[in-house]
PDB file of C-alpha atoms in Angstrom:
ATOM      1  CA  MET M 184     -30.501 -37.492 -51.121  1.00 94.00           C
ATOM      2  CA  ILE M 185     -28.438 -40.072 -49.105  1.00 97.00           C
ATOM      3  CA  GLN M 186     -28.784 -41.095 -45.415  1.00 97.00           C
ATOM      4  CA  VAL M 187     -26.194 -42.451 -43.403  1.00 97.00           C
ATOM      5  CA  ASN M 188     -27.236 -44.339 -40.057  1.00 97.00           C
ATOM      6  CA  ASP M 189     -24.358 -44.725 -37.421  1.00 97.00           C
ATOM      7  CA  LEU M 190     -21.710 -46.243 -40.037  1.00 96.00           C
ATOM      8  CA  ARG M 191     -19.129 -48.599 -39.063  1.00 96.00           C
ATOM      9  CA  LYS M 192     -16.377 -50.008 -40.573  1.00 96.00           C
ATOM     10  CA  SER M 193     -12.966 -51.803 -39.277  1.00 96.00           C
ATOM     11  CA  PHE M 194      -9.752 -53.205 -40.655  1.00 94.00           C
ATOM     12  CA  ASN M 195      -7.759 -56.086 -38.999  1.00 92.00           C
ATOM     13  CA  GLY M 196      -9.088 -55.329 -35.891  1.00 90.00           C
ATOM     14  CA  GLU M 197      -8.994 -51.489 -36.037  1.00 93.00           C
ATOM     15  CA  GLU M 198     -12.146 -49.399 -36.384  1.00 94.00           C
ATOM     16  CA  ILE M 199     -11.650 -46.678 -39.089  1.00 95.00           C
ATOM     17  CA  LEU M 200     -15.282 -45.388 -39.218  1.00 96.00           C
ATOM     18  CA  LYS M 201     -16.706 -45.303 -35.332  1.00 95.00           C
ATOM     19  CA  GLY M 202     -20.981 -44.686 -35.716  1.00 95.00           C
ATOM     20  CA  ILE M 203     -20.972 -41.691 -38.430  1.00 96.00           C
ATOM     21  CA  THR M 204     -24.187 -40.574 -39.133  1.00 96.00           C
ATOM     22  CA  ALA M 205     -24.887 -37.577 -41.674  1.00 96.00           C
ATOM     23  CA  THR M 206     -27.365 -36.770 -44.888  1.00 96.00           C
ATOM     24  CA  PHE M 207     -26.461 -35.562 -48.266  1.00 97.00           C
ATOM     25  CA  HIS M 208     -28.752 -33.324 -49.726  1.00 96.00           C
ATOM     26  CA  LYS M 209     -30.264 -33.606 -53.549  1.00 96.00           C
ATOM     27  CA  GLY M 210     -29.349 -30.683 -55.643  1.00 97.00           C
ATOM     28  CA  LYS M 211     -26.383 -29.260 -53.356  1.00 96.00           C
ATOM     29  CA  THR M 212     -22.706 -29.860 -53.210  1.00 96.00           C
ATOM     30  CA  ASN M 213     -22.274 -31.644 -50.160  1.00 97.00           C
ATOM     31  CA  MET M 214     -18.620 -31.457 -48.942  1.00 95.00           C
ATOM     32  CA  ILE M 215     -16.869 -34.428 -46.504  1.00 95.00           C
ATOM     33  CA  ILE M 216     -13.743 -32.512 -45.245  1.00 92.00           C
ATOM     34  CA  GLY M 217     -10.739 -33.385 -42.501  1.00 89.00           C
ATOM     35  CA  ALA M 218      -7.086 -34.156 -41.984  1.00 85.00           C
ATOM     36  CA  SER M 219      -5.448 -36.977 -43.558  1.00 85.00           C
ATOM     37  CA  GLY M 220      -6.359 -40.446 -42.068  1.00 86.00           C
ATOM     38  CA  SER M 221      -9.647 -39.272 -40.588  1.00 90.00           C
ATOM     39  CA  GLY M 222     -11.694 -41.818 -42.584  1.00 92.00           C
ATOM     40  CA  LYS M 223     -12.895 -39.614 -45.679  1.00 93.00           C
ATOM     41  CA  SER M 224     -11.674 -42.460 -48.416  1.00 91.00           C
ATOM     42  CA  VAL M 225     -13.108 -45.306 -45.968  1.00 94.00           C
ATOM     43  CA  PHE M 226     -16.167 -43.538 -46.462  1.00 95.00           C
ATOM     44  CA  LEU M 227     -16.421 -42.913 -49.683  1.00 94.00           C
ATOM     45  CA  LYS M 228     -15.588 -46.401 -50.257  1.00 93.00           C
ATOM     46  CA  ASN M 229     -18.674 -47.846 -48.286  1.00 94.00           C
ATOM     47  CA  MET M 230     -20.944 -44.917 -50.050  1.00 94.00           C
ATOM     48  CA  LEU M 231     -19.837 -46.130 -53.242  1.00 92.00           C
ATOM     49  CA  GLY M 232     -20.765 -49.870 -52.619  1.00 90.00           C
ATOM     50  CA  LEU M 233     -16.543 -50.730 -52.591  1.00 91.00           C
ATOM     51  CA  PHE M 234     -16.657 -51.771 -49.069  1.00 92.00           C
ATOM     52  CA  ASP M 235     -19.346 -53.584 -46.701  1.00 92.00           C
ATOM     53  CA  PRO M 236     -19.785 -51.270 -43.703  1.00 94.00           C
ATOM     54  CA  ASP M 237     -19.886 -53.747 -40.376  1.00 95.00           C
ATOM     55  CA  ASP M 238     -23.206 -51.867 -38.759  1.00 95.00           C
ATOM     56  CA  GLY M 239     -25.310 -49.150 -39.813  1.00 96.00           C
ATOM     57  CA  GLU M 240     -27.128 -48.142 -43.279  1.00 95.00           C
ATOM     58  CA  ILE M 241     -26.495 -46.240 -46.510  1.00 96.00           C
ATOM     59  CA  ILE M 242     -30.139 -45.308 -47.874  1.00 96.00           C
ATOM     60  CA  TYR M 243     -30.268 -43.740 -51.598  1.00 96.00           C
ATOM     61  CA  GLU M 244     -33.492 -42.468 -51.883  1.00 94.00           C
ATOM     62  CA  GLY M 245     -35.316 -44.576 -49.361  1.00 92.00           C
ATOM     63  CA  GLU M 246     -33.343 -47.680 -50.508  1.00 94.00           C
ATOM     64  CA  THR M 247     -31.141 -49.384 -48.150  1.00 94.00           C
ATOM     65  CA  LEU M 248     -27.660 -50.117 -49.957  1.00 93.00           C
ATOM     66  CA  ASN M 249     -27.020 -53.271 -48.193  1.00 87.00           C
ATOM     67  CA  GLU M 250     -30.530 -54.721 -48.633  1.00 91.00           C
ATOM     68  CA  MET M 251     -30.351 -54.383 -52.282  1.00 92.00           C
ATOM     69  CA  ASP M 252     -29.917 -57.384 -54.755  1.00 91.00           C
ATOM     70  CA  ILE M 253     -27.056 -57.458 -57.277  1.00 91.00           C
ATOM     71  CA  ALA M 254     -29.197 -56.309 -60.068  1.00 93.00           C
ATOM     72  CA  ARG M 255     -30.169 -53.235 -58.363  1.00 93.00           C
ATOM     73  CA  LYS M 256     -26.904 -52.293 -57.489  1.00 91.00           C
ATOM     74  CA  SER M 257     -25.835 -52.776 -60.520  1.00 90.00           C
ATOM     75  CA  ASN M 258     -28.577 -50.285 -61.418  1.00 92.00           C
ATOM     76  CA  LEU M 259     -27.873 -47.995 -58.976  1.00 93.00           C
ATOM     77  CA  ARG M 260     -24.092 -47.871 -60.044  1.00 91.00           C
ATOM     78  CA  LYS M 261     -25.357 -46.712 -63.509  1.00 91.00           C
ATOM     79  CA  GLU M 262     -26.921 -43.617 -61.577  1.00 94.00           C
ATOM     80  CA  MET M 263     -23.619 -42.634 -60.138  1.00 95.00           C
ATOM     81  CA  GLY M 264     -20.762 -40.480 -61.632  1.00 95.00           C
ATOM     82  CA  MET M 265     -17.289 -40.153 -60.593  1.00 94.00           C
ATOM     83  CA  LEU M 266     -14.816 -37.633 -60.772  1.00 93.00           C
ATOM     84  CA  PHE M 267     -11.433 -39.232 -59.429  1.00 89.00           C
ATOM     85  CA  GLN M 268      -8.554 -37.124 -57.993  1.00 85.00           C
ATOM     86  CA  HIS M 269      -6.050 -37.526 -60.625  1.00 85.00           C
ATOM     87  CA  SER M 270      -8.533 -37.396 -63.949  1.00 85.00           C
ATOM     88  CA  ALA M 271      -8.120 -41.254 -64.615  1.00 90.00           C
ATOM     89  CA  LEU M 272      -8.596 -40.543 -68.172  1.00 93.00           C
ATOM     90  CA  PHE M 273      -7.850 -43.336 -70.816  1.00 94.00           C
ATOM     91  CA  ASP M 274      -4.628 -41.981 -72.031  1.00 94.00           C
ATOM     92  CA  SER M 275      -5.008 -44.284 -75.302  1.00 96.00           C
ATOM     93  CA  LEU M 276      -8.609 -42.713 -76.004  1.00 96.00           C
ATOM     94  CA  SER M 277      -9.620 -39.177 -77.287  1.00 96.00           C
ATOM     95  CA  VAL M 278     -11.326 -36.718 -75.370  1.00 96.00           C
ATOM     96  CA  GLU M 279     -14.368 -37.628 -77.364  1.00 96.00           C
ATOM     97  CA  GLU M 280     -14.095 -41.337 -76.865  1.00 96.00           C
ATOM     98  CA  ASN M 281     -13.176 -40.565 -72.982  1.00 96.00           C
ATOM     99  CA  ILE M 282     -16.491 -39.191 -72.470  1.00 96.00           C
ATOM    100  CA  MET M 283     -18.347 -41.378 -74.583  1.00 96.00           C
ATOM    101  CA  PHE M 284     -17.341 -44.229 -72.519  1.00 95.00           C
ATOM    102  CA  PRO M 285     -19.995 -44.365 -69.888  1.00 94.00           C
ATOM    103  CA  LEU M 286     -22.291 -43.846 -72.806  1.00 94.00           C
ATOM    104  CA  ARG M 287     -21.435 -46.888 -74.751  1.00 92.00           C
ATOM    105  CA  MET M 288     -21.620 -48.926 -71.393  1.00 90.00           C
ATOM    106  CA  PHE M 289     -24.379 -47.868 -69.420  1.00 89.00           C
ATOM    107  CA  THR M 290     -26.824 -47.082 -72.387  1.00 90.00           C
ATOM    108  CA  THR M 291     -28.550 -48.309 -75.841  1.00 92.00           C
ATOM    109  CA  MET M 292     -27.705 -44.983 -77.769  1.00 93.00           C
ATOM    110  CA  ASN M 293     -26.418 -45.427 -81.051  1.00 95.00           C
ATOM    111  CA  LEU M 294     -23.310 -43.537 -82.354  1.00 94.00           C
ATOM    112  CA  ASN M 295     -24.783 -40.290 -83.223  1.00 96.00           C
ATOM    113  CA  GLU M 296     -26.754 -39.969 -80.219  1.00 96.00           C
ATOM    114  CA  ARG M 297     -23.996 -40.771 -78.023  1.00 95.00           C
ATOM    115  CA  LEU M 298     -22.050 -37.983 -80.473  1.00 96.00           C
ATOM    116  CA  ASP M 299     -24.393 -35.729 -79.704  1.00 96.00           C
ATOM    117  CA  ARG M 300     -24.733 -35.671 -76.116  1.00 96.00           C
ATOM    118  CA  THR M 301     -21.021 -36.072 -75.985  1.00 96.00           C
ATOM    119  CA  ASN M 302     -20.903 -32.716 -77.856  1.00 96.00           C
ATOM    120  CA  GLU M 303     -23.225 -30.959 -75.406  1.00 96.00           C
ATOM    121  CA  ILE M 304     -21.646 -31.793 -72.584  1.00 95.00           C
ATOM    122  CA  LEU M 305     -18.125 -30.695 -73.946  1.00 95.00           C
ATOM    123  CA  ASP M 306     -20.197 -27.182 -74.501  1.00 95.00           C
ATOM    124  CA  ARG M 307     -20.950 -27.432 -71.107  1.00 94.00           C
ATOM    125  CA  VAL M 308     -17.746 -27.556 -69.519  1.00 94.00           C
ATOM    126  CA  ASN M 309     -16.445 -25.233 -72.438  1.00 93.00           C
ATOM    127  CA  LEU M 310     -14.310 -27.480 -74.187  1.00 93.00           C
ATOM    128  CA  VAL M 311     -15.934 -27.309 -77.669  1.00 92.00           C
ATOM    129  CA  ASN M 312     -14.154 -28.683 -80.701  1.00 89.00           C
ATOM    130  CA  LEU M 313     -11.505 -30.663 -78.198  1.00 93.00           C
ATOM    131  CA  ASN M 314     -13.157 -33.994 -79.318  1.00 94.00           C
ATOM    132  CA  LYS M 315     -10.200 -35.608 -81.003  1.00 95.00           C
ATOM    133  CA  LYS M 316      -7.589 -34.481 -78.933  1.00 96.00           C
ATOM    134  CA  MET M 317      -6.054 -36.938 -76.723  1.00 96.00           C
ATOM    135  CA  PRO M 318      -5.319 -36.506 -72.780  1.00 96.00           C
ATOM    136  CA  SER M 319      -1.770 -35.695 -73.345  1.00 95.00           C
ATOM    137  CA  ASP M 320      -2.283 -32.993 -75.616  1.00 95.00           C
ATOM    138  CA  ILE M 321      -4.432 -30.554 -73.302  1.00 95.00           C
ATOM    139  CA  SER M 322      -4.127 -28.996 -69.825  1.00 93.00           C
ATOM    140  CA  GLY M 323      -4.389 -30.073 -66.599  1.00 92.00           C
ATOM    141  CA  GLY M 324      -7.453 -27.944 -66.017  1.00 92.00           C
ATOM    142  CA  GLN M 325      -8.883 -29.268 -69.233  1.00 95.00           C
ATOM    143  CA  GLN M 326      -8.225 -32.864 -68.196  1.00 95.00           C
ATOM    144  CA  LYS M 327     -10.275 -32.338 -65.353  1.00 94.00           C
ATOM    145  CA  ARG M 328     -13.040 -30.623 -66.867  1.00 95.00           C
ATOM    146  CA  VAL M 329     -12.888 -33.648 -69.423  1.00 96.00           C
ATOM    147  CA  ALA M 330     -13.486 -36.514 -66.248  1.00 96.00           C
ATOM    148  CA  LEU M 331     -16.213 -33.874 -65.311  1.00 96.00           C
ATOM    149  CA  ALA M 332     -17.985 -34.326 -68.817  1.00 96.00           C
ATOM    150  CA  ARG M 333     -17.388 -37.907 -68.450  1.00 96.00           C
ATOM    151  CA  ALA M 334     -18.760 -38.559 -65.083  1.00 96.00           C
ATOM    152  CA  VAL M 335     -22.063 -36.396 -65.653  1.00 96.00           C
ATOM    153  CA  VAL M 336     -22.541 -37.437 -69.516  1.00 96.00           C
ATOM    154  CA  ASN M 337     -24.942 -39.974 -68.420  1.00 94.00           C
ATOM    155  CA  ARG M 338     -26.837 -37.352 -66.160  1.00 95.00           C
ATOM    156  CA  PRO M 339     -26.411 -39.321 -62.703  1.00 95.00           C
ATOM    157  CA  ARG M 340     -28.645 -39.314 -60.013  1.00 96.00           C
ATOM    158  CA  PHE M 341     -25.365 -39.162 -57.573  1.00 97.00           C
ATOM    159  CA  LEU M 342     -22.021 -37.533 -58.619  1.00 97.00           C
ATOM    160  CA  PHE M 343     -18.772 -38.157 -56.576  1.00 96.00           C
ATOM    161  CA  CYS M 344     -15.885 -35.976 -56.393  1.00 95.00           C
ATOM    162  CA  ASP M 345     -12.600 -37.108 -54.956  1.00 92.00           C
ATOM    163  CA  GLU M 346     -10.334 -34.515 -54.197  1.00 91.00           C
ATOM    164  CA  PRO M 347     -11.581 -32.675 -57.453  1.00 91.00           C
ATOM    165  CA  ASN M 348      -8.958 -29.722 -57.552  1.00 87.00           C
ATOM    166  CA  SER M 349      -5.854 -32.060 -56.603  1.00 83.00           C
ATOM    167  CA  GLY M 350      -2.744 -30.161 -58.483  1.00 83.00           C
ATOM    168  CA  LEU M 351      -4.899 -27.325 -59.802  1.00 87.00           C
ATOM    169  CA  ASP M 352      -4.009 -23.608 -59.503  1.00 89.00           C
ATOM    170  CA  PRO M 353      -6.257 -21.851 -57.335  1.00 88.00           C
ATOM    171  CA  ASN M 354      -7.667 -20.203 -60.502  1.00 90.00           C
ATOM    172  CA  THR M 355      -8.603 -23.016 -62.306  1.00 91.00           C
ATOM    173  CA  ALA M 356      -9.420 -25.025 -59.103  1.00 91.00           C
ATOM    174  CA  THR M 357     -12.175 -22.315 -59.064  1.00 92.00           C
ATOM    175  CA  VAL M 358     -13.539 -22.900 -62.207  1.00 92.00           C
ATOM    176  CA  ILE M 359     -13.773 -26.744 -61.542  1.00 93.00           C
ATOM    177  CA  ASP M 360     -15.612 -25.649 -58.592  1.00 93.00           C
ATOM    178  CA  ASN M 361     -18.101 -23.654 -59.790  1.00 94.00           C
ATOM    179  CA  LEU M 362     -18.755 -25.741 -62.903  1.00 94.00           C
ATOM    180  CA  ILE M 363     -19.709 -28.598 -60.268  1.00 96.00           C
ATOM    181  CA  GLN M 364     -21.757 -26.509 -58.455  1.00 96.00           C
ATOM    182  CA  GLU M 365     -23.426 -25.229 -61.434  1.00 96.00           C
ATOM    183  CA  ILE M 366     -24.001 -28.624 -62.936  1.00 96.00           C
ATOM    184  CA  THR M 367     -25.342 -29.832 -59.217  1.00 97.00           C
ATOM    185  CA  HIS M 368     -28.124 -27.291 -59.370  1.00 97.00           C
ATOM    186  CA  GLU M 369     -29.078 -27.305 -62.891  1.00 96.00           C
ATOM    187  CA  ASN M 370     -29.656 -31.602 -62.668  1.00 96.00           C
ATOM    188  CA  ASN M 371     -30.703 -31.508 -59.085  1.00 97.00           C
ATOM    189  CA  ILE M 372     -27.992 -33.983 -58.543  1.00 97.00           C
ATOM    190  CA  THR M 373     -26.901 -35.393 -55.129  1.00 97.00           C
ATOM    191  CA  THR M 374     -23.377 -34.118 -54.973  1.00 97.00           C
ATOM    192  CA  VAL M 375     -20.924 -35.985 -52.434  1.00 97.00           C
ATOM    193  CA  ILE M 376     -17.119 -33.758 -52.560  1.00 96.00           C
ATOM    194  CA  ILE M 377     -14.165 -35.366 -50.784  1.00 94.00           C
ATOM    195  CA  SER M 378     -11.755 -32.642 -50.054  1.00 89.00           C
ATOM    196  CA  HIS M 379      -9.174 -30.922 -47.773  1.00 80.00           C
ATOM    197  CA  ASP M 380      -9.119 -27.521 -49.722  1.00 83.00           C
ATOM    198  CA  MET M 381     -10.708 -24.749 -47.727  1.00 83.00           C
ATOM    199  CA  ASN M 382     -11.038 -22.655 -50.617  1.00 86.00           C
ATOM    200  CA  SER M 383     -13.627 -25.277 -52.207  1.00 88.00           C
ATOM    201  CA  VAL M 384     -15.216 -25.320 -48.850  1.00 87.00           C
ATOM    202  CA  MET M 385     -15.446 -21.297 -49.223  1.00 86.00           C
ATOM    203  CA  GLU M 386     -16.708 -21.496 -52.869  1.00 87.00           C
ATOM    204  CA  ILE M 387     -19.010 -24.161 -52.388  1.00 92.00           C
ATOM    205  CA  GLY M 388     -19.853 -26.298 -49.342  1.00 91.00           C
ATOM    206  CA  GLU M 389     -23.745 -25.413 -48.865  1.00 94.00           C
ATOM    207  CA  THR M 390     -23.225 -28.326 -46.498  1.00 94.00           C
ATOM    208  CA  ILE M 391     -20.290 -29.762 -44.765  1.00 94.00           C
ATOM    209  CA  VAL M 392     -19.738 -33.348 -42.472  1.00 94.00           C
ATOM    210  CA  PHE M 393     -16.031 -32.895 -41.047  1.00 94.00           C
ATOM    211  CA  LEU M 394     -14.511 -36.124 -40.074  1.00 94.00           C
ATOM    212  CA  LYS M 395     -12.061 -36.569 -37.341  1.00 93.00           C
ATOM    213  CA  ASP M 396     -10.430 -39.801 -36.385  1.00 93.00           C
ATOM    214  CA  GLY M 397     -13.174 -41.928 -37.695  1.00 94.00           C
ATOM    215  CA  LYS M 398     -16.227 -39.661 -35.896  1.00 95.00           C
ATOM    216  CA  LEU M 399     -18.205 -36.898 -37.269  1.00 95.00           C
ATOM    217  CA  ALA M 400     -16.612 -33.846 -35.487  1.00 93.00           C
ATOM    218  CA  TRP M 401     -19.209 -31.028 -36.659  1.00 92.00           C
ATOM    219  CA  LYS M 402     -21.730 -30.912 -39.433  1.00 93.00           C
ATOM    220  CA  GLY M 403     -23.024 -27.354 -41.088  1.00 92.00           C
ATOM    221  CA  THR M 404     -22.222 -24.742 -44.021  1.00 91.00           C
ATOM    222  CA  ASN M 405     -19.522 -22.971 -45.333  1.00 88.00           C
ATOM    223  CA  MET M 406     -21.047 -19.849 -43.494  1.00 87.00           C
ATOM    224  CA  GLU M 407     -21.515 -21.365 -40.321  1.00 89.00           C
ATOM    225  CA  ILE M 408     -17.969 -23.063 -40.384  1.00 86.00           C
ATOM    226  CA  PHE M 409     -16.329 -20.062 -39.816  1.00 80.00           C
ATOM    227  CA  LYS M 410     -18.649 -18.992 -37.015  1.00 83.00           C
ATOM    228  CA  THR M 411     -18.133 -22.342 -35.009  1.00 86.00           C
ATOM    229  CA  ASP M 412     -16.177 -22.483 -31.606  1.00 85.00           C
ATOM    230  CA  ASN M 413     -15.673 -26.069 -32.089  1.00 85.00           C
ATOM    231  CA  GLU M 414     -11.749 -26.408 -31.525  1.00 85.00           C
ATOM    232  CA  VAL M 415     -11.021 -29.311 -33.599  1.00 83.00           C
ATOM    233  CA  VAL M 416     -12.809 -27.650 -36.371  1.00 82.00           C
ATOM    234  CA  THR M 417     -11.009 -24.061 -36.209  1.00 82.00           C
ATOM    235  CA  ASP M 418      -7.612 -25.964 -35.860  1.00 83.00           C
ATOM    236  CA  PHE M 419      -8.184 -27.238 -38.801  1.00 81.00           C
ATOM    237  CA  VAL M 420      -9.645 -24.308 -41.013  1.00 78.00           C
ATOM    238  CA  TYR M 421      -7.144 -22.277 -39.894  1.00 76.00           C
ATOM    239  CA  SER M 422      -4.400 -24.365 -40.392  1.00 70.00           C
ATOM    240  CA  SER M 423      -3.046 -22.880 -43.766  1.00 56.00           C
ATOM    241  CA  ASN M 424      -1.065 -19.334 -43.871  1.00 47.00           C
ATOM    242  CA  LEU M 425      -4.211 -17.885 -45.593  1.00 46.00           C
ATOM    243  CA  PHE M 426      -6.863 -18.789 -43.276  1.00 51.00           C
ATOM    244  CA  LYS M 427      -4.682 -17.665 -40.209  1.00 47.00           C
ATOM    245  CA  LYS M 428      -4.591 -14.393 -41.766  1.00 44.00           C
ATOM    246  CA  VAL M 429      -8.329 -14.305 -41.826  1.00 46.00           C
ATOM    247  CA  ARG M 430      -8.545 -15.397 -37.969  1.00 45.00           C
ATOM    248  CA  ILE M 431      -5.978 -12.624 -37.196  1.00 43.00           C
ATOM    249  CA  ALA M 432      -8.102 -10.024 -38.942  1.00 42.00           C
ATOM    250  CA  GLN M 433     -11.310 -11.339 -37.102  1.00 45.00           C
ATOM    251  CA  ASN M 434      -9.800 -11.180 -33.689  1.00 47.00           C
ATOM    252  CA  GLU M 435      -9.061  -7.684 -34.417  1.00 49.00           C
ATOM    253  CA  GLY M 436     -12.412  -6.638 -35.345  1.00 48.00           C
ATOM    254  CA  PHE M 437     -11.778  -6.026 -39.082  1.00 41.00           C
TER     255      PHE M 437
END
């Protein structure tokens, strides 16, 4: 579990995060949603330790991030996996080498052990026998699955996903959503996902934190978000043509 208490962050005198308090639960897909400029990315970077908050606490399983020494922060980072928005695979490395990279960096496994673990996770994301392919030789959806495999190959306790469905077609996006949720449940990971995709919210939003102008505007589940009377949230939820149709159908009693 990750607990965030009254988190505040400013840049050049402008307050970006304005006292956010939220809980991200272990074994669940926890989503941070909101429009562009709402503070999602700054929030995530504070949680990752890339920014130091001006005030407030970020607590990992009872340990406060800003009270950790350098050695403990380094160990915590080894327990984190990161799925980047555009996959961020190394173009010059094969699929196998990309996935093995965290194992080489953060473990004492020998080559055979690294290969065994890599093949295990390739099987889990349904990419068997793509070991020697280069990122340029596989599709965007396959690249995203490789990036997910790399993010979880080291068995992290905490998984962070930044817009994991960016650039994917709806069917492929659903595959990625389901893989993230399944792996989260199977390994009891605290997973935090930044997204603006309401289809993802519907699919896997077990807990949702909605940000507006650097503040916590709403929190709940994917079942509750469609029932809220919070106008800020409903304006965001029903901003796409798909959800405008859903709203009309709801209002007409279908």
